[in-house]
PDB file of C-alpha atoms in Angstrom:
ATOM      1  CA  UNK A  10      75.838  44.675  -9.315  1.00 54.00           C
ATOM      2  CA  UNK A  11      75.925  45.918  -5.956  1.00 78.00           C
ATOM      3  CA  UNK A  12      75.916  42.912  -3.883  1.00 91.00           C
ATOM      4  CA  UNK A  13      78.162  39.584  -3.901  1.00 94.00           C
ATOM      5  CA  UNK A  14      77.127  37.605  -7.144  1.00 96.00           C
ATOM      6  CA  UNK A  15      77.627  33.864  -6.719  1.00 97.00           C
ATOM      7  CA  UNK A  16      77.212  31.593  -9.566  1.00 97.00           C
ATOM      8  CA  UNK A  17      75.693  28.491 -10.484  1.00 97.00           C
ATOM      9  CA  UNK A  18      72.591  29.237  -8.274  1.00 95.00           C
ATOM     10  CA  UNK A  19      72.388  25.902  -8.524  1.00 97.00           C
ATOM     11  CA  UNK A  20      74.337  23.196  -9.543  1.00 97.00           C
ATOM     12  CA  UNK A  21      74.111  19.125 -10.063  1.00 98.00           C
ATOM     13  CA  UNK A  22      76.862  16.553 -10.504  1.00 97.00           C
ATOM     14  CA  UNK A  23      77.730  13.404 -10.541  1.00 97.00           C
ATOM     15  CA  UNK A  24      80.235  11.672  -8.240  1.00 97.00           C
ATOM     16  CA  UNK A  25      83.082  12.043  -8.983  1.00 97.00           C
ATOM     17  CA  UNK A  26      83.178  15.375 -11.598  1.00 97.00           C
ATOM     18  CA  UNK A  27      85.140  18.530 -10.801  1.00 98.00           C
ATOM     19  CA  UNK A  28      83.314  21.607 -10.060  1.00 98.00           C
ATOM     20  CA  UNK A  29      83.620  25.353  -9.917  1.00 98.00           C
ATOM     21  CA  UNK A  30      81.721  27.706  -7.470  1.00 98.00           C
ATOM     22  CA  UNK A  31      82.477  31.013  -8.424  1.00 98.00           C
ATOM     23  CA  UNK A  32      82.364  34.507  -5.843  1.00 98.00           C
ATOM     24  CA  UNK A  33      82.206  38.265  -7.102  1.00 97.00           C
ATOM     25  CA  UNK A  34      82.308  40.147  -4.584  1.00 95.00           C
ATOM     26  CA  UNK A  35      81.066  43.781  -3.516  1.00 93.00           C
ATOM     27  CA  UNK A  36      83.486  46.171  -5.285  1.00 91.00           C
ATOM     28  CA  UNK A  37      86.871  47.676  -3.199  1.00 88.00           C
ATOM     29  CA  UNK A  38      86.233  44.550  -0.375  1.00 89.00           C
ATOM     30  CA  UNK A  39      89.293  43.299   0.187  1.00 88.00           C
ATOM     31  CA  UNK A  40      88.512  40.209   2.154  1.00 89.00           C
ATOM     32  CA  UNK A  41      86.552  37.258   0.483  1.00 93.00           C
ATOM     33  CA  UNK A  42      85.558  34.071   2.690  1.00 93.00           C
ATOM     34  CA  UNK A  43      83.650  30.841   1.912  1.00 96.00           C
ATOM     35  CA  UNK A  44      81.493  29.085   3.739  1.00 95.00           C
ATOM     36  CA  UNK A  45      79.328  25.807   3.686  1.00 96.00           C
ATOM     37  CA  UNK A  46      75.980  25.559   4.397  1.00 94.00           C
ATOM     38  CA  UNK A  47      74.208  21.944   4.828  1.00 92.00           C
ATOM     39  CA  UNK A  48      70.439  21.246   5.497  1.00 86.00           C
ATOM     40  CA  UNK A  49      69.285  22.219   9.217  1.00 83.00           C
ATOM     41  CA  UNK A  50      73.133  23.576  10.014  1.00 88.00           C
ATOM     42  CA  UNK A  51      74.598  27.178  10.207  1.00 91.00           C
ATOM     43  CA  UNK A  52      77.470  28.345   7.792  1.00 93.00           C
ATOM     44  CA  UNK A  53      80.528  26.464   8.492  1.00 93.00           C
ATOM     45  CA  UNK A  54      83.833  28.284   7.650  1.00 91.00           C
ATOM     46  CA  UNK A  55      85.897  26.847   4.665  1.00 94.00           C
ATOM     47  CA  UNK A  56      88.604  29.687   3.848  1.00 94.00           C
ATOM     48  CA  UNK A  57      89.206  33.521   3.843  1.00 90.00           C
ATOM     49  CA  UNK A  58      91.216  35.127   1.473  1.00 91.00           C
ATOM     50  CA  UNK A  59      92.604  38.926   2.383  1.00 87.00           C
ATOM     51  CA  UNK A  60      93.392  40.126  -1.413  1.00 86.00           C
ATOM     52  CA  UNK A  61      94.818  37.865  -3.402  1.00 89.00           C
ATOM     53  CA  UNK A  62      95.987  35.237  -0.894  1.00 87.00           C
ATOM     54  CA  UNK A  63      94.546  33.048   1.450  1.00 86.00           C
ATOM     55  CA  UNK A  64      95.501  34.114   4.682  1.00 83.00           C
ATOM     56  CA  UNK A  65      93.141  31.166   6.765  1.00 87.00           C
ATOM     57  CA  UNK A  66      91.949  27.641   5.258  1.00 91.00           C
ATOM     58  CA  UNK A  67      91.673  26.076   8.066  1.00 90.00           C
ATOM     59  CA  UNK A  68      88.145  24.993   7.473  1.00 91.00           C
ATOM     60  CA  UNK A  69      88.761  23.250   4.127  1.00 95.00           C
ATOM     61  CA  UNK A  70      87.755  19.586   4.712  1.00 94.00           C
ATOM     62  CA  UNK A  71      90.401  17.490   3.062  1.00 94.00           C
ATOM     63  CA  UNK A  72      92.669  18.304  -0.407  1.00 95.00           C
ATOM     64  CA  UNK A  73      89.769  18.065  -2.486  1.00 97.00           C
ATOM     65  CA  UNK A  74      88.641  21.322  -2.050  1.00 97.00           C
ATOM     66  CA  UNK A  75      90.815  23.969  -3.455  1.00 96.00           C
ATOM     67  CA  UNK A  76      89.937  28.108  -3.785  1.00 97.00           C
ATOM     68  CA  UNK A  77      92.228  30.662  -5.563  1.00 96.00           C
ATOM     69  CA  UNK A  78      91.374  34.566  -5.981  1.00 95.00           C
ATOM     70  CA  UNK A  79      94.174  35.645  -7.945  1.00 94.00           C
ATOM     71  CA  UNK A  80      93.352  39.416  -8.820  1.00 92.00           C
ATOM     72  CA  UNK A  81      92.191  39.781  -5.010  1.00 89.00           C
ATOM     73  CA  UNK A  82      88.433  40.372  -6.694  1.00 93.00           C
ATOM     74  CA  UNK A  83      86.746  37.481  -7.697  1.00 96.00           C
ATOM     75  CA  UNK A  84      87.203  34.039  -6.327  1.00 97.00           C
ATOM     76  CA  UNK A  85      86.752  30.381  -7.434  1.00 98.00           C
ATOM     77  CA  UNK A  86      85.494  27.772  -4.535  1.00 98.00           C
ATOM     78  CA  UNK A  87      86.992  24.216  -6.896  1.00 98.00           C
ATOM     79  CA  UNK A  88      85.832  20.656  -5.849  1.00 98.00           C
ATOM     80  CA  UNK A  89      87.651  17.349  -7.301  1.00 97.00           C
ATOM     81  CA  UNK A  90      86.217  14.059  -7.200  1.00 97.00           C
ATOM     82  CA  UNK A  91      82.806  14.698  -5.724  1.00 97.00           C
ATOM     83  CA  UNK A  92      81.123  12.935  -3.408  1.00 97.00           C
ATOM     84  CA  UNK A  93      77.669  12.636  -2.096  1.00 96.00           C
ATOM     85  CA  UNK A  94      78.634  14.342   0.902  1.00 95.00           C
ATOM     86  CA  UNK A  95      79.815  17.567  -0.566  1.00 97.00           C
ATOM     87  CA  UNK A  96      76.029  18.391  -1.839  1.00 97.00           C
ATOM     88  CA  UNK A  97      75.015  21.327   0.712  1.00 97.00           C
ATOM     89  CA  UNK A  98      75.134  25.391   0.081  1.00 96.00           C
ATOM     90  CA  UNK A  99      77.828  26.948  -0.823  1.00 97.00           C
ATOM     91  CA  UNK A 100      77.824  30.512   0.825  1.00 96.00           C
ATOM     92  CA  UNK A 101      80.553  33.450  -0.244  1.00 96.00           C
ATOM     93  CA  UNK A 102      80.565  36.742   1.731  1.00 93.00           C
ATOM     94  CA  UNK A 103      83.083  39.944   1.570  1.00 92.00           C
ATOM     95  CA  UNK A 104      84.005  42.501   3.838  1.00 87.00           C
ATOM     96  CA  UNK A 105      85.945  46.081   3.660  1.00 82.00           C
ATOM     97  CA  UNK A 106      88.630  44.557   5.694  1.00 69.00           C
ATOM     98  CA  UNK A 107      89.353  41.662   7.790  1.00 56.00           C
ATOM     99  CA  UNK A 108      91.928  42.891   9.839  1.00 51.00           C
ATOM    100  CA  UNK A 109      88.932  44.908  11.761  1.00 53.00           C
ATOM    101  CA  UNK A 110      86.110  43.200  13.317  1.00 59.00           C
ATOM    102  CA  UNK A 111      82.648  44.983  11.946  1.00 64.00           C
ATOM    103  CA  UNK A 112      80.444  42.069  11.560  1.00 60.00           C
ATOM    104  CA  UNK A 113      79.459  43.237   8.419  1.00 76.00           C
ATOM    105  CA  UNK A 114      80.270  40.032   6.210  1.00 86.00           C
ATOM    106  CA  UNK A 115      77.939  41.018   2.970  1.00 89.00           C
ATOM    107  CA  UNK A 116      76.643  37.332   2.152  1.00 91.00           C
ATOM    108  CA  UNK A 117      75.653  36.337  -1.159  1.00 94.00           C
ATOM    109  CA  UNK A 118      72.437  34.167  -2.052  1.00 93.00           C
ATOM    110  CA  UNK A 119      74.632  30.667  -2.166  1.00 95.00           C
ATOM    111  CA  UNK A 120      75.205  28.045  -4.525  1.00 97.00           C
ATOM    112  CA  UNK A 121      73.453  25.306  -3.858  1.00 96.00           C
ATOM    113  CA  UNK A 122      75.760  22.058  -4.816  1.00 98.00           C
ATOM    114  CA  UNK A 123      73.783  18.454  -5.796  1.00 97.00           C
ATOM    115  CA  UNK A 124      75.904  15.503  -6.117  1.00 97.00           C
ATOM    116  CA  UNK A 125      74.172  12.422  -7.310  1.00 96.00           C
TER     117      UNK A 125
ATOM    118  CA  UNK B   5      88.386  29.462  19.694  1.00 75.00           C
ATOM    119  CA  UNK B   6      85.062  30.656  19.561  1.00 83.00           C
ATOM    120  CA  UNK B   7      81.803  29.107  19.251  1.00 90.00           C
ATOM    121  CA  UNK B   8      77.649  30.076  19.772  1.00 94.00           C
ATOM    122  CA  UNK B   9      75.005  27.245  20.406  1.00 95.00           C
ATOM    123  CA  UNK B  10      71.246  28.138  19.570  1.00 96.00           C
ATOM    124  CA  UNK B  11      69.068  26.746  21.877  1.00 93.00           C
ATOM    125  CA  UNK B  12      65.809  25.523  19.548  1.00 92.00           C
ATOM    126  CA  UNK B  13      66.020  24.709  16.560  1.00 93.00           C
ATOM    127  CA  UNK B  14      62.145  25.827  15.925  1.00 96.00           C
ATOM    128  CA  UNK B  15      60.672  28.751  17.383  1.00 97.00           C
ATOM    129  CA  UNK B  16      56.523  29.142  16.798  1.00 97.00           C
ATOM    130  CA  UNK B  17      54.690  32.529  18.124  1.00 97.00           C
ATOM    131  CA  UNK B  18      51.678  33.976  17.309  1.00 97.00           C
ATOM    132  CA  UNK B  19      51.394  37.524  15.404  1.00 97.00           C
ATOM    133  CA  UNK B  20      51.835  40.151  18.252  1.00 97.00           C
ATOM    134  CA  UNK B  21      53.442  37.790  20.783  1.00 97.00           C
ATOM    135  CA  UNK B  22      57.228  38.295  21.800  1.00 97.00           C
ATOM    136  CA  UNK B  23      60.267  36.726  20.137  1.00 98.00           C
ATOM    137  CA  UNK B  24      62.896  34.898  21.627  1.00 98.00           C
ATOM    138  CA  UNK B  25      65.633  33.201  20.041  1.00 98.00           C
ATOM    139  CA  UNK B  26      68.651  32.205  23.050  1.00 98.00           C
ATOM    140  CA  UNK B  27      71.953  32.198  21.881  1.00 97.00           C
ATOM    141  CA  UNK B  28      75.112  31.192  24.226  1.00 97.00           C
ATOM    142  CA  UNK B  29      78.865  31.876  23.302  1.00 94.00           C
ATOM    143  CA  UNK B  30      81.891  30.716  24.061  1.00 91.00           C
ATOM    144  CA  UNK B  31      85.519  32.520  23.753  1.00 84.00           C
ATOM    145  CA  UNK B  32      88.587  32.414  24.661  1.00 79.00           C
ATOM    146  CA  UNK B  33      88.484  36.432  23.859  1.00 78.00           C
ATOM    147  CA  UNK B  34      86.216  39.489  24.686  1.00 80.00           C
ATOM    148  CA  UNK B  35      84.182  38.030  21.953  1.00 85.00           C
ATOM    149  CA  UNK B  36      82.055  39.852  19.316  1.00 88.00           C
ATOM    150  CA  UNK B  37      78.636  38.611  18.992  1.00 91.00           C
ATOM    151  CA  UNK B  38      76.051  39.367  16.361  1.00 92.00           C
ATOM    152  CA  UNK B  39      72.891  37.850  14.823  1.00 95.00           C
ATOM    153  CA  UNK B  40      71.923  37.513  11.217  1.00 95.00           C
ATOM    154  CA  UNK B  41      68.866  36.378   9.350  1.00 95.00           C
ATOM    155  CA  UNK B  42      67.906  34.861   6.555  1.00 93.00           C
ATOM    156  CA  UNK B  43      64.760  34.973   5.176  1.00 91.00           C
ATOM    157  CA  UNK B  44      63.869  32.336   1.863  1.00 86.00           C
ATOM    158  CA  UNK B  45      65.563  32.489  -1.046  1.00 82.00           C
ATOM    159  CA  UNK B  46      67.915  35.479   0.095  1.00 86.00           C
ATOM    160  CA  UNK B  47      71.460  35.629   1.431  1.00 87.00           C
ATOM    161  CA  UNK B  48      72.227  35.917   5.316  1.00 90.00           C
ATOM    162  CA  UNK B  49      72.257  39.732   6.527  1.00 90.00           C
ATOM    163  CA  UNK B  50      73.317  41.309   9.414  1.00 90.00           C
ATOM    164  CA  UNK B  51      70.296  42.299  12.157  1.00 93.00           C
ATOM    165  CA  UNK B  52      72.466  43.390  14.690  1.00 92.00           C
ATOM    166  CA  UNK B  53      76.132  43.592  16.567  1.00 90.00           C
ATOM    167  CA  UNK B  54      78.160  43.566  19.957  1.00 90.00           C
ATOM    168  CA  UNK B  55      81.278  45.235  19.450  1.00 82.00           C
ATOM    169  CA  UNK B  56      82.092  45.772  23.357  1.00 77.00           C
ATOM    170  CA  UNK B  57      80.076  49.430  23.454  1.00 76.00           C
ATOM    171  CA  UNK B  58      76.461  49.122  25.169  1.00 84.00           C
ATOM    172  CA  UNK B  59      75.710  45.753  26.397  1.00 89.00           C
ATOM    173  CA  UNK B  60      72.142  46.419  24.940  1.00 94.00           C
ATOM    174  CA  UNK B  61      71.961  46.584  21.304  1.00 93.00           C
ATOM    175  CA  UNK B  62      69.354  47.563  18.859  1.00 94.00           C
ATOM    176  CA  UNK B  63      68.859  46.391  15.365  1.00 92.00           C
ATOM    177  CA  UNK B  64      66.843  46.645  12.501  1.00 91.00           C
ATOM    178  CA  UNK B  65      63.153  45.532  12.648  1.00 92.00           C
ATOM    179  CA  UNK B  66      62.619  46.044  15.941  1.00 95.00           C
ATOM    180  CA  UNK B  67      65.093  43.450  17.231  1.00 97.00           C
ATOM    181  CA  UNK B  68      67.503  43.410  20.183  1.00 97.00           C
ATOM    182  CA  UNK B  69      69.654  41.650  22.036  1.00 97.00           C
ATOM    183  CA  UNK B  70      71.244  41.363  25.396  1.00 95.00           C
ATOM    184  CA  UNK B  71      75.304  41.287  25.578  1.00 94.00           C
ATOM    185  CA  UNK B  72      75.084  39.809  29.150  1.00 94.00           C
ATOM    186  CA  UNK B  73      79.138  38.696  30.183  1.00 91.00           C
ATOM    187  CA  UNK B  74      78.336  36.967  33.265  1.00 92.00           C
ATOM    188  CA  UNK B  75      75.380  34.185  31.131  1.00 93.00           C
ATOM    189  CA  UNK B  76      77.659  34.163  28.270  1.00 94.00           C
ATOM    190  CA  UNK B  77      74.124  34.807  26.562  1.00 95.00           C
ATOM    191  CA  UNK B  78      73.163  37.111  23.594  1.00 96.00           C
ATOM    192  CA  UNK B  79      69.542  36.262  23.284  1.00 97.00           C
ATOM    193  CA  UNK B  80      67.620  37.915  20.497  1.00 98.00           C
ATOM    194  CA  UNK B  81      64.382  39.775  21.634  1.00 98.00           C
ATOM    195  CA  UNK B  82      61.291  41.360  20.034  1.00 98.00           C
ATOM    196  CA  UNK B  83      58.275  42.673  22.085  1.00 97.00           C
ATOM    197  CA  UNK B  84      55.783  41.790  19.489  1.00 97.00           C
ATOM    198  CA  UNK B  85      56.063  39.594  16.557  1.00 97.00           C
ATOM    199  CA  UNK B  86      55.238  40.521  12.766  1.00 96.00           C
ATOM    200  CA  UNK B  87      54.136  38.228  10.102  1.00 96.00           C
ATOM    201  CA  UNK B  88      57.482  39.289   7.792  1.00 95.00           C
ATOM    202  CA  UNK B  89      59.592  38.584  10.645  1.00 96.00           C
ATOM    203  CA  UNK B  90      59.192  34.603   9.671  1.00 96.00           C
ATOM    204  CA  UNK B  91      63.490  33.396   8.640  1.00 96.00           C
ATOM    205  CA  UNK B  92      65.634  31.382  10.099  1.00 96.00           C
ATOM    206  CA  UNK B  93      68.128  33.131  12.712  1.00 97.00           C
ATOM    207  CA  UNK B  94      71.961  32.644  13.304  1.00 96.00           C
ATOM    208  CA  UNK B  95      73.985  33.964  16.357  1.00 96.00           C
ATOM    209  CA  UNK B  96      77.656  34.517  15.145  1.00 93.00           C
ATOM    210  CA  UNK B  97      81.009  34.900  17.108  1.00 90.00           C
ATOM    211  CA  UNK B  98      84.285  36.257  16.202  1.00 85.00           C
ATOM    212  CA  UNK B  99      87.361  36.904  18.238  1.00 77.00           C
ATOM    213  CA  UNK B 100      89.375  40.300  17.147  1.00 68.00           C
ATOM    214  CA  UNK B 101      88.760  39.714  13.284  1.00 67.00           C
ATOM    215  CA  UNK B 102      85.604  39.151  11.091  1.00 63.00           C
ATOM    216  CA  UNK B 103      88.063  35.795   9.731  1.00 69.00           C
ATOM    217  CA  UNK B 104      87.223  34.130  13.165  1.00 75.00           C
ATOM    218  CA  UNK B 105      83.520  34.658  12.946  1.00 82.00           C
ATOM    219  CA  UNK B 106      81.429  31.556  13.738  1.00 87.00           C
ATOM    220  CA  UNK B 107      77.965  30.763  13.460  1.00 92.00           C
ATOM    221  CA  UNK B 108      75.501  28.674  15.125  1.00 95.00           C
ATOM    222  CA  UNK B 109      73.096  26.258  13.898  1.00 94.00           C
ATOM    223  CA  UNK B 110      70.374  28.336  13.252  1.00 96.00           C
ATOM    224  CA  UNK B 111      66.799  29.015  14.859  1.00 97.00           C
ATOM    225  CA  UNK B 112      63.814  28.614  12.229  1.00 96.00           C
ATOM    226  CA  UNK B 113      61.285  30.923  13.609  1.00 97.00           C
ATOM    227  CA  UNK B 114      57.474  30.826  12.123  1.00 97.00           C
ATOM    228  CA  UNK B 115      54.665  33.521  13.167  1.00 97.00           C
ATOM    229  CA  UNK B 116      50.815  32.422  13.316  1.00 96.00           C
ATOM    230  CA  UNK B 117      48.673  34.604  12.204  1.00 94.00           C
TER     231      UNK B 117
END
């Protein structure tokens, strides 16, 4: 397609299971970045990946959270050991390039994560 | 470091009235400030952006905003309000890279008919 697919839509765990976000993003955008989205907040910046490595994840909250893109395209967001506090969205945007500010982050609908 | 903060979290007009959503930044930079919205169901999208040209900036839908240094403001304007213009709003900062780009917490903005 010709936006940034993000899949589950929707997904809902239990505490404690592993889980996979996953981020396709617009075709030829080289930079990929995550974000986290809970109820009544604004995005909140996990990681950004520029191709195939992450160049900033300086928002991840702790070593549960993990994200690889490893054919600079598509990109897995991975949670271990859920917790209740994880549940929020889970938004994934993509840009031309991130070495130039545009603005233009192209945002995908979100995942929306439920732990139980 | 950068940072916005929204001032309301609600914002109610009525159809025809104008729109304003206040945004402040802070940065440690000649920031660049934008605002996105994000109306249900859909993914955030970009309205409008500062990128240190004119200090006024026009978006899409009638929208505006005000680069104004010496405030450290960006507020988001619209002379009259529109039914379909009902989202929740987020001010944004970066420094010299779209990585650095921060958002606030978002201004839910309803429209009476």
């Amino acid at each position: 397609g010709a936006g940034v697919s993000q899949t589950p839509s929707n997904k809902v765990t239990e505490k404690g299971k592993y889980v996979e976000l996953r981020c396709d993003p617009i075709s030829g955008h080289t930079a990929l970045y995550w974000y986290r989205q809970s109820l009544g907040q604004g995005p909140e910046f996990l990681i950004y990946f520029q191709g195939t490595g992450a160049a900033d994840d300086s928002g991840l909250p702790n070593d549960r959270f993990f994200a690889v893109r490893p054919e600079g395209s598509v990109s897995t967001l991975k949670i271990q050991r859920t917790e209740r506090g994880d549940s929020a969205m889970y938004l994934c945007a993509s840009s031309f390039q991130a070495g130039v500010t545009t603005g233009e982050l192209f945002f995908g609908e979100g995942s929306r994560l439920t732990v139980l | 470091a950068q940072s916005v903060t929204q001032l309301g979290s609600h914002v109610s007009v009525s159809e025809g009235a104008l729109v304003l959503l206040r945004c402040n930044y802070s940065s440690s930079v000649p920031p660049y400030l934008f605002w996105y919205v994000q109306y249900p169901n859909q993914g955030l999208q970009l309205l409008l952006k500062y990128t240190s040209a004119a200090t006024l900036v026009k978006g899409i839908n009638g929208f505006e905003a005000e680069f104004k240094k010496s405030e450290t403001s960006f507020h988001l304007t619209k002379p009259s309000a529109h039914m379909s213009d009902a989202a929740e709003y987020f001010c944004a900062v970066s420094g010299s890279n779209n990585n650095d780009m921060r958002f606030g917490a978002g201004t839910r903005l309803t429209v009476k008919p």
